[in-house]
mmCIF file with all atom_site columns, N, CA and C in Angstrom:
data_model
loop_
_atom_site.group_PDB
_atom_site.id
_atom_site.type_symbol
_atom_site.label_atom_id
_atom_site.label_alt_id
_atom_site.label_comp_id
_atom_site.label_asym_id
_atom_site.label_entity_id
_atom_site.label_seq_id
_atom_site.pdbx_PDB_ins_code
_atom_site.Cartn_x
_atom_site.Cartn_y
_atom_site.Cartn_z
_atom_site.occupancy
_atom_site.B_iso_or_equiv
_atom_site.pdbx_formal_charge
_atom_site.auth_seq_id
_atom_site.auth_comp_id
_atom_site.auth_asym_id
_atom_site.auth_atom_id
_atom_site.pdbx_PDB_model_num
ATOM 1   N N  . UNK Q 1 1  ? 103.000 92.428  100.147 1.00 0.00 ? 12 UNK Q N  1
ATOM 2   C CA . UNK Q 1 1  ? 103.385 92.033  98.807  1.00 0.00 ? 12 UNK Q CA 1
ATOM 3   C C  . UNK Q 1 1  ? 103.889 93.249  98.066  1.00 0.00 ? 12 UNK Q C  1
ATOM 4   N N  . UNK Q 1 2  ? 105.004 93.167  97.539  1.00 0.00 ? 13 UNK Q N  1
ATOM 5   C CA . UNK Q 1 2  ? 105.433 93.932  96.272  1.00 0.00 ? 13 UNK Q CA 1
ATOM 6   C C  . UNK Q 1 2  ? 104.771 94.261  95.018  1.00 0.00 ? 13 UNK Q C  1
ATOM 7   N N  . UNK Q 1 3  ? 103.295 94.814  95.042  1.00 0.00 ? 14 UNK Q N  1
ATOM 8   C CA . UNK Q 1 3  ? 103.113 94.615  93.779  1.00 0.00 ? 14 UNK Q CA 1
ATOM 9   C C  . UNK Q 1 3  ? 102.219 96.272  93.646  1.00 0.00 ? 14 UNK Q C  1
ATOM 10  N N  . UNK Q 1 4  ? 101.477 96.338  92.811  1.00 0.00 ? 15 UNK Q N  1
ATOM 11  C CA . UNK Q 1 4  ? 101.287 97.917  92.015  1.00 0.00 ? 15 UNK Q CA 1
ATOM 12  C C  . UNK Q 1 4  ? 99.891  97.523  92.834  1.00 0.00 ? 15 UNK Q C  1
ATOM 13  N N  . UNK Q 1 5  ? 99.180  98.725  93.159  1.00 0.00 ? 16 UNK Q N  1
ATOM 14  C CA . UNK Q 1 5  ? 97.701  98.920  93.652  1.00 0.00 ? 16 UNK Q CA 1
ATOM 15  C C  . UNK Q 1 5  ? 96.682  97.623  92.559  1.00 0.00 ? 16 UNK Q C  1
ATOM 16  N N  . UNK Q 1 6  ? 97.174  98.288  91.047  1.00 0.00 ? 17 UNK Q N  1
ATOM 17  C CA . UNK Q 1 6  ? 96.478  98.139  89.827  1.00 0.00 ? 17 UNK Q CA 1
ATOM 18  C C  . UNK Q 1 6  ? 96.039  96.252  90.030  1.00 0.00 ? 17 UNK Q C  1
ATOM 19  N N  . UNK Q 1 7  ? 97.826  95.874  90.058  1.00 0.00 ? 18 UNK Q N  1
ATOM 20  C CA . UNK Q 1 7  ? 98.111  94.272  90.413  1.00 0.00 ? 18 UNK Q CA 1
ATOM 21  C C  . UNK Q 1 7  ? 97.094  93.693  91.375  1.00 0.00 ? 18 UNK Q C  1
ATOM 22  N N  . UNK Q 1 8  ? 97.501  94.117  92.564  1.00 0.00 ? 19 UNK Q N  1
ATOM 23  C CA . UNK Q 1 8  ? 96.310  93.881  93.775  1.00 0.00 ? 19 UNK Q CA 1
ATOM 24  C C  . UNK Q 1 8  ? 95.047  93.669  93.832  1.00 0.00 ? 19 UNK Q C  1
ATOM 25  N N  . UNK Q 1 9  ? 94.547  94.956  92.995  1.00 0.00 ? 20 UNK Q N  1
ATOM 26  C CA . UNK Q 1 9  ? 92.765  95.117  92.627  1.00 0.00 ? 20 UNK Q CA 1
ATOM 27  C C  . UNK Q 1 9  ? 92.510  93.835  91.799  1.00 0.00 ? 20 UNK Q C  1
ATOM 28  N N  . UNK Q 1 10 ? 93.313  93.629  90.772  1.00 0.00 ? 21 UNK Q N  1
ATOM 29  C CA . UNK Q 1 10 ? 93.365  92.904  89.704  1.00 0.00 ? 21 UNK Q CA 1
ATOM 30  C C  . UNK Q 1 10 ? 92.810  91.329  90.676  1.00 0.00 ? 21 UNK Q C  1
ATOM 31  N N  . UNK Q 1 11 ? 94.139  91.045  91.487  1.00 0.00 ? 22 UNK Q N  1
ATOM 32  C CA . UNK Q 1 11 ? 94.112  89.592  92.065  1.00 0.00 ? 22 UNK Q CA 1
ATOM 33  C C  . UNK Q 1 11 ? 92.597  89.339  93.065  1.00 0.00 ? 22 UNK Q C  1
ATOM 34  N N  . UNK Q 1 12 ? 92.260  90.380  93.631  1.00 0.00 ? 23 UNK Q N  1
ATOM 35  C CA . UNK Q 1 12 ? 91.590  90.224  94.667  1.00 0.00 ? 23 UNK Q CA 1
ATOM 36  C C  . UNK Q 1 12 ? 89.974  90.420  93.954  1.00 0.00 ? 23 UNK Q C  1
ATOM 37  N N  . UNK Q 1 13 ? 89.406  90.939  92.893  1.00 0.00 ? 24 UNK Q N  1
ATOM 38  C CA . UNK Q 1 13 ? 88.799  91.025  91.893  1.00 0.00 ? 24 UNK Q CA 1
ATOM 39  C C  . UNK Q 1 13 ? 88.391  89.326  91.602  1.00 0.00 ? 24 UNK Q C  1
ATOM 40  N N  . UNK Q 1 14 ? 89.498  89.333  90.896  1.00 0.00 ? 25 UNK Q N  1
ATOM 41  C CA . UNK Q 1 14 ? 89.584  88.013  90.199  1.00 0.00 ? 25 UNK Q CA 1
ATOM 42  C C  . UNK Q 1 14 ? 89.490  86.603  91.372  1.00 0.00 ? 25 UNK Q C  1
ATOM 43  N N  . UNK Q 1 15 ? 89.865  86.797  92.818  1.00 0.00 ? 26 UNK Q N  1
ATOM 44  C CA . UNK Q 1 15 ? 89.597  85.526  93.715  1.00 0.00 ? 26 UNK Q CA 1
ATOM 45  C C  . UNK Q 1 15 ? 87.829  85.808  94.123  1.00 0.00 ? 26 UNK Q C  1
ATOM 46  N N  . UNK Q 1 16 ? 87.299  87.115  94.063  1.00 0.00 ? 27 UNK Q N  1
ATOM 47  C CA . UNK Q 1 16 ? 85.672  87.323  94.677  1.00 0.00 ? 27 UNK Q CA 1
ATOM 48  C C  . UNK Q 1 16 ? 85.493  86.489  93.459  1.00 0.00 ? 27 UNK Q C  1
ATOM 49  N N  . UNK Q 1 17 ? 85.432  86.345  92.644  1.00 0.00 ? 28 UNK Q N  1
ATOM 50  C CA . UNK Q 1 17 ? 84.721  85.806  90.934  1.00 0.00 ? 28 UNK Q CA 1
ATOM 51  C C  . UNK Q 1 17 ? 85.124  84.576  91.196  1.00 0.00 ? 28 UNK Q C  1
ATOM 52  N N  . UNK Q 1 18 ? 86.021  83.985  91.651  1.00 0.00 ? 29 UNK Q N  1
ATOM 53  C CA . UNK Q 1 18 ? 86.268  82.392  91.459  1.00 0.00 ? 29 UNK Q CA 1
ATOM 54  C C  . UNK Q 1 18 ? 85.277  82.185  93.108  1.00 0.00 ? 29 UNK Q C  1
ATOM 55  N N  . UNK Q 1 19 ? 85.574  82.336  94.246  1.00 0.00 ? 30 UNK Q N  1
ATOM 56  C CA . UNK Q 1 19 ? 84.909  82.127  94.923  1.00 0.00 ? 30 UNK Q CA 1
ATOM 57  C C  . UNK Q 1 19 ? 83.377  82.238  94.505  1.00 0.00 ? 30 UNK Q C  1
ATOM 58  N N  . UNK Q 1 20 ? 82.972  83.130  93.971  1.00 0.00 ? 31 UNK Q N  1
ATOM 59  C CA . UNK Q 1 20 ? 81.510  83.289  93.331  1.00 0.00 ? 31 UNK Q CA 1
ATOM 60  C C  . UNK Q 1 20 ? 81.384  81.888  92.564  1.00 0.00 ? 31 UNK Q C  1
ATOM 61  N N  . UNK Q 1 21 ? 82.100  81.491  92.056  1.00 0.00 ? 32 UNK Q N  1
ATOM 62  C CA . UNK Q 1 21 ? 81.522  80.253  90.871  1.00 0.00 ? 32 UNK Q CA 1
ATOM 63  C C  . UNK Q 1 21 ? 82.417  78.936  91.421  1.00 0.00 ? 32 UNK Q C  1
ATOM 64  N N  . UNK Q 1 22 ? 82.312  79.228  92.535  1.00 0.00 ? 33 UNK Q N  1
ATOM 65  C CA . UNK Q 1 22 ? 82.261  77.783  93.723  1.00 0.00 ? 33 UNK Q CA 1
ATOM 66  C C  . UNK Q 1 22 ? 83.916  77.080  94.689  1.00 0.00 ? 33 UNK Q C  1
ATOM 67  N N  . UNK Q 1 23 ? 84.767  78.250  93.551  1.00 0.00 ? 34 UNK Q N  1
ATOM 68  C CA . UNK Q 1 23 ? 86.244  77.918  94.088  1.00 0.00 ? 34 UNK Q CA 1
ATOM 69  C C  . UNK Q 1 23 ? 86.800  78.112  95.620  1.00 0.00 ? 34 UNK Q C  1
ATOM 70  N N  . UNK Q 1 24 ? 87.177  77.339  96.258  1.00 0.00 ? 35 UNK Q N  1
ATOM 71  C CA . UNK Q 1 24 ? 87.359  77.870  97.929  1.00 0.00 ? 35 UNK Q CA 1
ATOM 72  C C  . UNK Q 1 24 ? 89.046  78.190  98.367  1.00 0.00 ? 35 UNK Q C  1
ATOM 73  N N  . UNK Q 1 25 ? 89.309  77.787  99.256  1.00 0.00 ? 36 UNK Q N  1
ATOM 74  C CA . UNK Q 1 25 ? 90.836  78.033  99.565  1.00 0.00 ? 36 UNK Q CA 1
ATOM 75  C C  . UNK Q 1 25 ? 90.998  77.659  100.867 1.00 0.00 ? 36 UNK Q C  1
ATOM 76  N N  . UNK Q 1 26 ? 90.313  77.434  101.308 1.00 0.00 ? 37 UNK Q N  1
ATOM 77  C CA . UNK Q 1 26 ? 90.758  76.758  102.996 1.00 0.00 ? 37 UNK Q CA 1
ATOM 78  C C  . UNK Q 1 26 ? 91.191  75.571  103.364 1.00 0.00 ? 37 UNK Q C  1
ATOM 79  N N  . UNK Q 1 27 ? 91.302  74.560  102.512 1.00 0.00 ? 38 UNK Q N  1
ATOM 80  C CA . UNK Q 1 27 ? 92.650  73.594  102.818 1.00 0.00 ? 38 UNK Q CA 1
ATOM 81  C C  . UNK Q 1 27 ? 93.578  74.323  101.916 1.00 0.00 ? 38 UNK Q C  1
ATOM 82  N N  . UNK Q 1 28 ? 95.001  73.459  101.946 1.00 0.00 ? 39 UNK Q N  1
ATOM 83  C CA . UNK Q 1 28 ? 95.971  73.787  100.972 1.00 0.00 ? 39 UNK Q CA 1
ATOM 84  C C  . UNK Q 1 28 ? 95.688  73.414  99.743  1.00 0.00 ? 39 UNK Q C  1
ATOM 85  N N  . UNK Q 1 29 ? 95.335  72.249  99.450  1.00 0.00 ? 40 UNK Q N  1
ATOM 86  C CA . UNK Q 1 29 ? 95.086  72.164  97.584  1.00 0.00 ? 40 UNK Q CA 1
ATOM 87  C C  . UNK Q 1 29 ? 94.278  72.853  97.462  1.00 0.00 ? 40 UNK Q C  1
ATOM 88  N N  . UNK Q 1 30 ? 93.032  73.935  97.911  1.00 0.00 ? 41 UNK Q N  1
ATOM 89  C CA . UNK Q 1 30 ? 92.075  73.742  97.807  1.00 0.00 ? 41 UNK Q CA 1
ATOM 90  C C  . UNK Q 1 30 ? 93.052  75.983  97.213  1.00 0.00 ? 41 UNK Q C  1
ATOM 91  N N  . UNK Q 1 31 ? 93.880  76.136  98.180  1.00 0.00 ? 42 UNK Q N  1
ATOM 92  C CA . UNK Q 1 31 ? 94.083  77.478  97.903  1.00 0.00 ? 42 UNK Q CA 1
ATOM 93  C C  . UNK Q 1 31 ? 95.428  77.276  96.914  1.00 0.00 ? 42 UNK Q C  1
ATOM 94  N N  . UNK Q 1 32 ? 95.775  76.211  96.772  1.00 0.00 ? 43 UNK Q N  1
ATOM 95  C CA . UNK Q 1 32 ? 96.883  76.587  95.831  1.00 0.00 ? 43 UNK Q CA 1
ATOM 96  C C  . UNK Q 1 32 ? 96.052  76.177  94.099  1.00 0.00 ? 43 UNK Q C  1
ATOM 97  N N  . UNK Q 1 33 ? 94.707  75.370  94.358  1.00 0.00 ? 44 UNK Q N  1
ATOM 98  C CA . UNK Q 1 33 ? 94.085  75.566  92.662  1.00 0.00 ? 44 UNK Q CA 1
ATOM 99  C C  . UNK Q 1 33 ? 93.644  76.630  92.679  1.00 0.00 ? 44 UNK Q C  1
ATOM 100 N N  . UNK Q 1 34 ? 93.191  77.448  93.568  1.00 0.00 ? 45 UNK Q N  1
ATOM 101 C CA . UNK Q 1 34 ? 92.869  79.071  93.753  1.00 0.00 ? 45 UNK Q CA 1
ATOM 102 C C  . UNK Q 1 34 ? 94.048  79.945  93.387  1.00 0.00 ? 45 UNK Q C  1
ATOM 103 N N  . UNK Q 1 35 ? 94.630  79.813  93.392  1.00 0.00 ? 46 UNK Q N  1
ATOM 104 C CA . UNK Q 1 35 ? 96.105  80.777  93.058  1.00 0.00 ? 46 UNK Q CA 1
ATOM 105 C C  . UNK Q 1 35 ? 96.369  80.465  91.840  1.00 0.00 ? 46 UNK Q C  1
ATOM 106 N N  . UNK Q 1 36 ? 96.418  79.080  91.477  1.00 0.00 ? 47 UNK Q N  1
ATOM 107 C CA . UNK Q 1 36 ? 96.999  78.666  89.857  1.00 0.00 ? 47 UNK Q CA 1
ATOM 108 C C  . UNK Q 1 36 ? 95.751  79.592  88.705  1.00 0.00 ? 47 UNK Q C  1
ATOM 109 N N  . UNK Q 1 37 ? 94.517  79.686  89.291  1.00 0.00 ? 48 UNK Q N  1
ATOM 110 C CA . UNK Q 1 37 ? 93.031  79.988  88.762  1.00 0.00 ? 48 UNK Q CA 1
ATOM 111 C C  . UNK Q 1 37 ? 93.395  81.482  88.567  1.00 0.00 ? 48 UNK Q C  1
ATOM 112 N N  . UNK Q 1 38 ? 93.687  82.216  90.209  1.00 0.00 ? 49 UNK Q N  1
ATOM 113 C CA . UNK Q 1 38 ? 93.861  83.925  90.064  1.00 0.00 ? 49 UNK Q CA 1
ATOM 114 C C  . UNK Q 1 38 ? 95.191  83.790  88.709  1.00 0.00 ? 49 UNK Q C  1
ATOM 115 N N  . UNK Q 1 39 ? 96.150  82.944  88.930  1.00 0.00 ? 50 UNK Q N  1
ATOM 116 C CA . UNK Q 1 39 ? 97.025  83.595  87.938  1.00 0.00 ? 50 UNK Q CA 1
ATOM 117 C C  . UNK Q 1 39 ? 96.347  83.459  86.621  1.00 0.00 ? 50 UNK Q C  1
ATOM 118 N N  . UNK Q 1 40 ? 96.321  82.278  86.338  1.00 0.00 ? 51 UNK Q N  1
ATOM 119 C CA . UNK Q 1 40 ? 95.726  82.109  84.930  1.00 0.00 ? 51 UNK Q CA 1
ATOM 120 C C  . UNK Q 1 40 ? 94.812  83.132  84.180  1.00 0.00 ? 51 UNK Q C  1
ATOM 121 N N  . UNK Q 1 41 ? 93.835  83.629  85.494  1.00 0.00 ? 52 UNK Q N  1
ATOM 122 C CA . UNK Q 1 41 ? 92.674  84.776  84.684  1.00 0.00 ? 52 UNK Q CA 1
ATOM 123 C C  . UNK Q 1 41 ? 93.424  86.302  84.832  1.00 0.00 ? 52 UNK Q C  1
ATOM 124 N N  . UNK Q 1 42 ? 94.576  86.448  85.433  1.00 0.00 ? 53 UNK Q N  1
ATOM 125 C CA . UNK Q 1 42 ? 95.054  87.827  85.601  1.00 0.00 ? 53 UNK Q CA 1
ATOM 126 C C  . UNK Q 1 42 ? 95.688  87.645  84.451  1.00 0.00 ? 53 UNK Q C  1
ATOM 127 N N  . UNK Q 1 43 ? 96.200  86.824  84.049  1.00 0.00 ? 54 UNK Q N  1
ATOM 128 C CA . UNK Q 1 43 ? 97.314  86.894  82.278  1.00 0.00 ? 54 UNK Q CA 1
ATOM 129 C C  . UNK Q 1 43 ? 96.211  87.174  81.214  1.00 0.00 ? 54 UNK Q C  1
ATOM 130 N N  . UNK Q 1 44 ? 94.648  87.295  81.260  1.00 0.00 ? 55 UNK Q N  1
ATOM 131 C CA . UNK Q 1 44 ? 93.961  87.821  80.450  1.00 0.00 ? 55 UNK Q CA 1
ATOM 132 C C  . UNK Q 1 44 ? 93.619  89.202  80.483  1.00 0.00 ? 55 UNK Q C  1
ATOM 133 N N  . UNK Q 1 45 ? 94.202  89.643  81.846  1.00 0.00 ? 56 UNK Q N  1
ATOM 134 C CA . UNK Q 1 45 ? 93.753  91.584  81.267  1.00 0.00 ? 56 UNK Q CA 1
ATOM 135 C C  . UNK Q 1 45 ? 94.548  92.168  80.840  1.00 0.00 ? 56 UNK Q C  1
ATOM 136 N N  . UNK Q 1 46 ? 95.780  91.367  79.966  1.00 0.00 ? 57 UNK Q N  1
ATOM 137 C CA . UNK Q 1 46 ? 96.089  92.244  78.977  1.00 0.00 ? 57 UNK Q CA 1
ATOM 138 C C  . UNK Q 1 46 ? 95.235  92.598  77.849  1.00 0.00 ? 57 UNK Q C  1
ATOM 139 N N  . UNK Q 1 47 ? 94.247  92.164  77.526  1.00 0.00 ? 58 UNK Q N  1
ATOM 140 C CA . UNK Q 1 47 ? 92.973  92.125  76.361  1.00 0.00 ? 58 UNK Q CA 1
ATOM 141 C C  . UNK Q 1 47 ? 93.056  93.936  76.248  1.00 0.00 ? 58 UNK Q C  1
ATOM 142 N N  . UNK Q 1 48 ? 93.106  94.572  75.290  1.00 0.00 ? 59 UNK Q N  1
ATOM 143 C CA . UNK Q 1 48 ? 92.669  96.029  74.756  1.00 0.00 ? 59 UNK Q CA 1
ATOM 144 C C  . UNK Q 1 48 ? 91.189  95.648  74.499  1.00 0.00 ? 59 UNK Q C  1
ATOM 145 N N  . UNK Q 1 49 ? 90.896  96.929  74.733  1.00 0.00 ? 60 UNK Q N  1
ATOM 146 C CA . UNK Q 1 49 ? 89.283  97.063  74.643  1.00 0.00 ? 60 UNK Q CA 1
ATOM 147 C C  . UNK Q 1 49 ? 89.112  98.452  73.566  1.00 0.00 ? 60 UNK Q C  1
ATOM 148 N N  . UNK Q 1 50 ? 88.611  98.533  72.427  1.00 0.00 ? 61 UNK Q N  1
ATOM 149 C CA . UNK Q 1 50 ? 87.927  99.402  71.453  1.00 0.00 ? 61 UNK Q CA 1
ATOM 150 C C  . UNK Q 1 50 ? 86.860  99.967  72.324  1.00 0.00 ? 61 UNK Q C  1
ATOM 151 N N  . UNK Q 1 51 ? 86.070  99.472  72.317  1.00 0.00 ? 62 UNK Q N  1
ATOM 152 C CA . UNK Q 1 51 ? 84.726  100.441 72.986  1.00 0.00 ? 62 UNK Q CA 1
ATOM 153 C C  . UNK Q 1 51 ? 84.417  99.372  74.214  1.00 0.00 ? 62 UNK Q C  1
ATOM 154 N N  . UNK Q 1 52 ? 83.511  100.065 74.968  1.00 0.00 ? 63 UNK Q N  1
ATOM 155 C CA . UNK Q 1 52 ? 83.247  99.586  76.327  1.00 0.00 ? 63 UNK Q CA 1
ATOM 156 C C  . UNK Q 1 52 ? 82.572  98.083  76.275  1.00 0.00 ? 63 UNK Q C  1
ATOM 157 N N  . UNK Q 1 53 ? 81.330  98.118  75.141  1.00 0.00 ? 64 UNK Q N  1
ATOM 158 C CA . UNK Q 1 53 ? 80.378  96.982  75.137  1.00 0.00 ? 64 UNK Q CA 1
ATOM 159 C C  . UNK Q 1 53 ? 81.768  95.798  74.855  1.00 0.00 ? 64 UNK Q C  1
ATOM 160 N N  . UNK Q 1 54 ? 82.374  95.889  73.972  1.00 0.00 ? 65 UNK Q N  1
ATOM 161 C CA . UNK Q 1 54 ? 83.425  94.795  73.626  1.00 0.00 ? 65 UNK Q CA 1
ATOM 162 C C  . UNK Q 1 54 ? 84.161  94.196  74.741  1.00 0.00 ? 65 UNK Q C  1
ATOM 163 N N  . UNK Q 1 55 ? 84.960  94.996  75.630  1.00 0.00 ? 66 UNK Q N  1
ATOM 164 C CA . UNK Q 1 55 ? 84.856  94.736  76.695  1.00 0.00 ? 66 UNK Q CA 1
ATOM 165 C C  . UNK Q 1 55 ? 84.689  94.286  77.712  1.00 0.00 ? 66 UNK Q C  1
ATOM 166 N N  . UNK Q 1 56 ? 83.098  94.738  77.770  1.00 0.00 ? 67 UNK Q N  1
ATOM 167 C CA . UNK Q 1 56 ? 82.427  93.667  78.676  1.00 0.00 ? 67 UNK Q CA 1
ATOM 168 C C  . UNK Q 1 56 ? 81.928  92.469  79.035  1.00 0.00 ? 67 UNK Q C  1
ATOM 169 N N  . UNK Q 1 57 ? 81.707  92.067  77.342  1.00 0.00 ? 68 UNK Q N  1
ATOM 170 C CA . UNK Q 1 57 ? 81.829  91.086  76.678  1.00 0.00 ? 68 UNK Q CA 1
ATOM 171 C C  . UNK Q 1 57 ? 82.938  90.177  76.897  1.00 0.00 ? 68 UNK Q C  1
ATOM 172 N N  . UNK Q 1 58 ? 84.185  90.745  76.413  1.00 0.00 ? 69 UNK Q N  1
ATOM 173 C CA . UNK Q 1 58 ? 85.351  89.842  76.819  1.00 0.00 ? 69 UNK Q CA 1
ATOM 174 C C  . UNK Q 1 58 ? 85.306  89.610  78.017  1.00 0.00 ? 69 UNK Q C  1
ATOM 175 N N  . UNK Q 1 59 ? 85.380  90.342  79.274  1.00 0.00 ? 70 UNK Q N  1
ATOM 176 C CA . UNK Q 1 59 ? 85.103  90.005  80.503  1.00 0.00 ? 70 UNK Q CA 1
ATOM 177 C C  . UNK Q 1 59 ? 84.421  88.826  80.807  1.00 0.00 ? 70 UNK Q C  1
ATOM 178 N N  . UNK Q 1 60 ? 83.132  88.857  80.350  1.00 0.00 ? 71 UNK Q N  1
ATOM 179 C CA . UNK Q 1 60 ? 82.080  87.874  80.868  1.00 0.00 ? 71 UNK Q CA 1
ATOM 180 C C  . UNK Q 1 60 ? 82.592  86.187  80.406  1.00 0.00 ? 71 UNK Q C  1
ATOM 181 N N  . UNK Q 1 61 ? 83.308  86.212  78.857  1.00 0.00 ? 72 UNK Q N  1
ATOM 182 C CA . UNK Q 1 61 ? 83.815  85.259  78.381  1.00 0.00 ? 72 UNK Q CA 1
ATOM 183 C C  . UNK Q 1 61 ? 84.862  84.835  79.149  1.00 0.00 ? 72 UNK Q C  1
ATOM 184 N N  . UNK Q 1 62 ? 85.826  85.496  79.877  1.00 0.00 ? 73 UNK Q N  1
ATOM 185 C CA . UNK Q 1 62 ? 86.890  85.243  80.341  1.00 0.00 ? 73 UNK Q CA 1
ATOM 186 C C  . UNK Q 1 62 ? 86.671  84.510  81.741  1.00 0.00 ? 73 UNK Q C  1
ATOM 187 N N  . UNK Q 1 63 ? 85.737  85.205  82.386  1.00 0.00 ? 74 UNK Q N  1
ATOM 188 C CA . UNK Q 1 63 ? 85.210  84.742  83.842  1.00 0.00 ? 74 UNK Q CA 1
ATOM 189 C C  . UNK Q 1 63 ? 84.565  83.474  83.700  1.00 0.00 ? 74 UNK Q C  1
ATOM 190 N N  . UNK Q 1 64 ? 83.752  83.304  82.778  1.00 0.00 ? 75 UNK Q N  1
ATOM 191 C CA . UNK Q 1 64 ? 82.653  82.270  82.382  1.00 0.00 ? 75 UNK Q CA 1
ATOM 192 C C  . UNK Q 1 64 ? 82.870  81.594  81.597  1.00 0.00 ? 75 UNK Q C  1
ATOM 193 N N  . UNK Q 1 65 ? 84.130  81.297  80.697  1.00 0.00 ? 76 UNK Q N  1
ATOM 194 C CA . UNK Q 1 65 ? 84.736  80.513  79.338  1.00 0.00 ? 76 UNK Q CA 1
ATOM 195 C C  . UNK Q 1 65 ? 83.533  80.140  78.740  1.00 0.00 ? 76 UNK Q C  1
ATOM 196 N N  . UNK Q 1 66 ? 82.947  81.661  78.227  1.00 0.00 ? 77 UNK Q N  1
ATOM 197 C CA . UNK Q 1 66 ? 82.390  81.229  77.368  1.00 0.00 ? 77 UNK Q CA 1
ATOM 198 C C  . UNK Q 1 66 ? 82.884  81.210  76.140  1.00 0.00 ? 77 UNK Q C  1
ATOM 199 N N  . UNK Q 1 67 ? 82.903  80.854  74.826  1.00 0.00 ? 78 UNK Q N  1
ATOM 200 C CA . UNK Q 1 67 ? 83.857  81.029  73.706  1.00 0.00 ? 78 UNK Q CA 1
ATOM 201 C C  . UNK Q 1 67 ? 83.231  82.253  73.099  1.00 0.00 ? 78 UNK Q C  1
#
């Protein structure tokens, strides 16, 4: 794939976390709602972070929709 280290870490990050909270990929629908999922949560690390705790926070919300 064509993409930046940063990109990569990002996607492969973000599929351990969906697999963690029950998402699979081994049929085809099963990896293409997995892909629609990695994209959707990679368009959130554009988020700026002020200090670290804020952050982490957003993280946990983002992974976990929590509001």
């Amino acid at each position: 794939f064509n993409v930046s280290f940063e990109e990569e870490l990002k996607r492969v990050l973000v599929h351990g976390i969906l697999h963690y909270c029950g998402y699979k990929d081994k049929s085809e629908s099963d990896e293409k709602l997995m892909r629609q999922k990695e994209d959707e949560k990679i368009k959130m690390f554009h988020v700026k972070h002020q200090e670290n705790k804020d952050y982490q926070i957003k993280i946990l919300q983002i992974f976990f929709l929590i509001p």
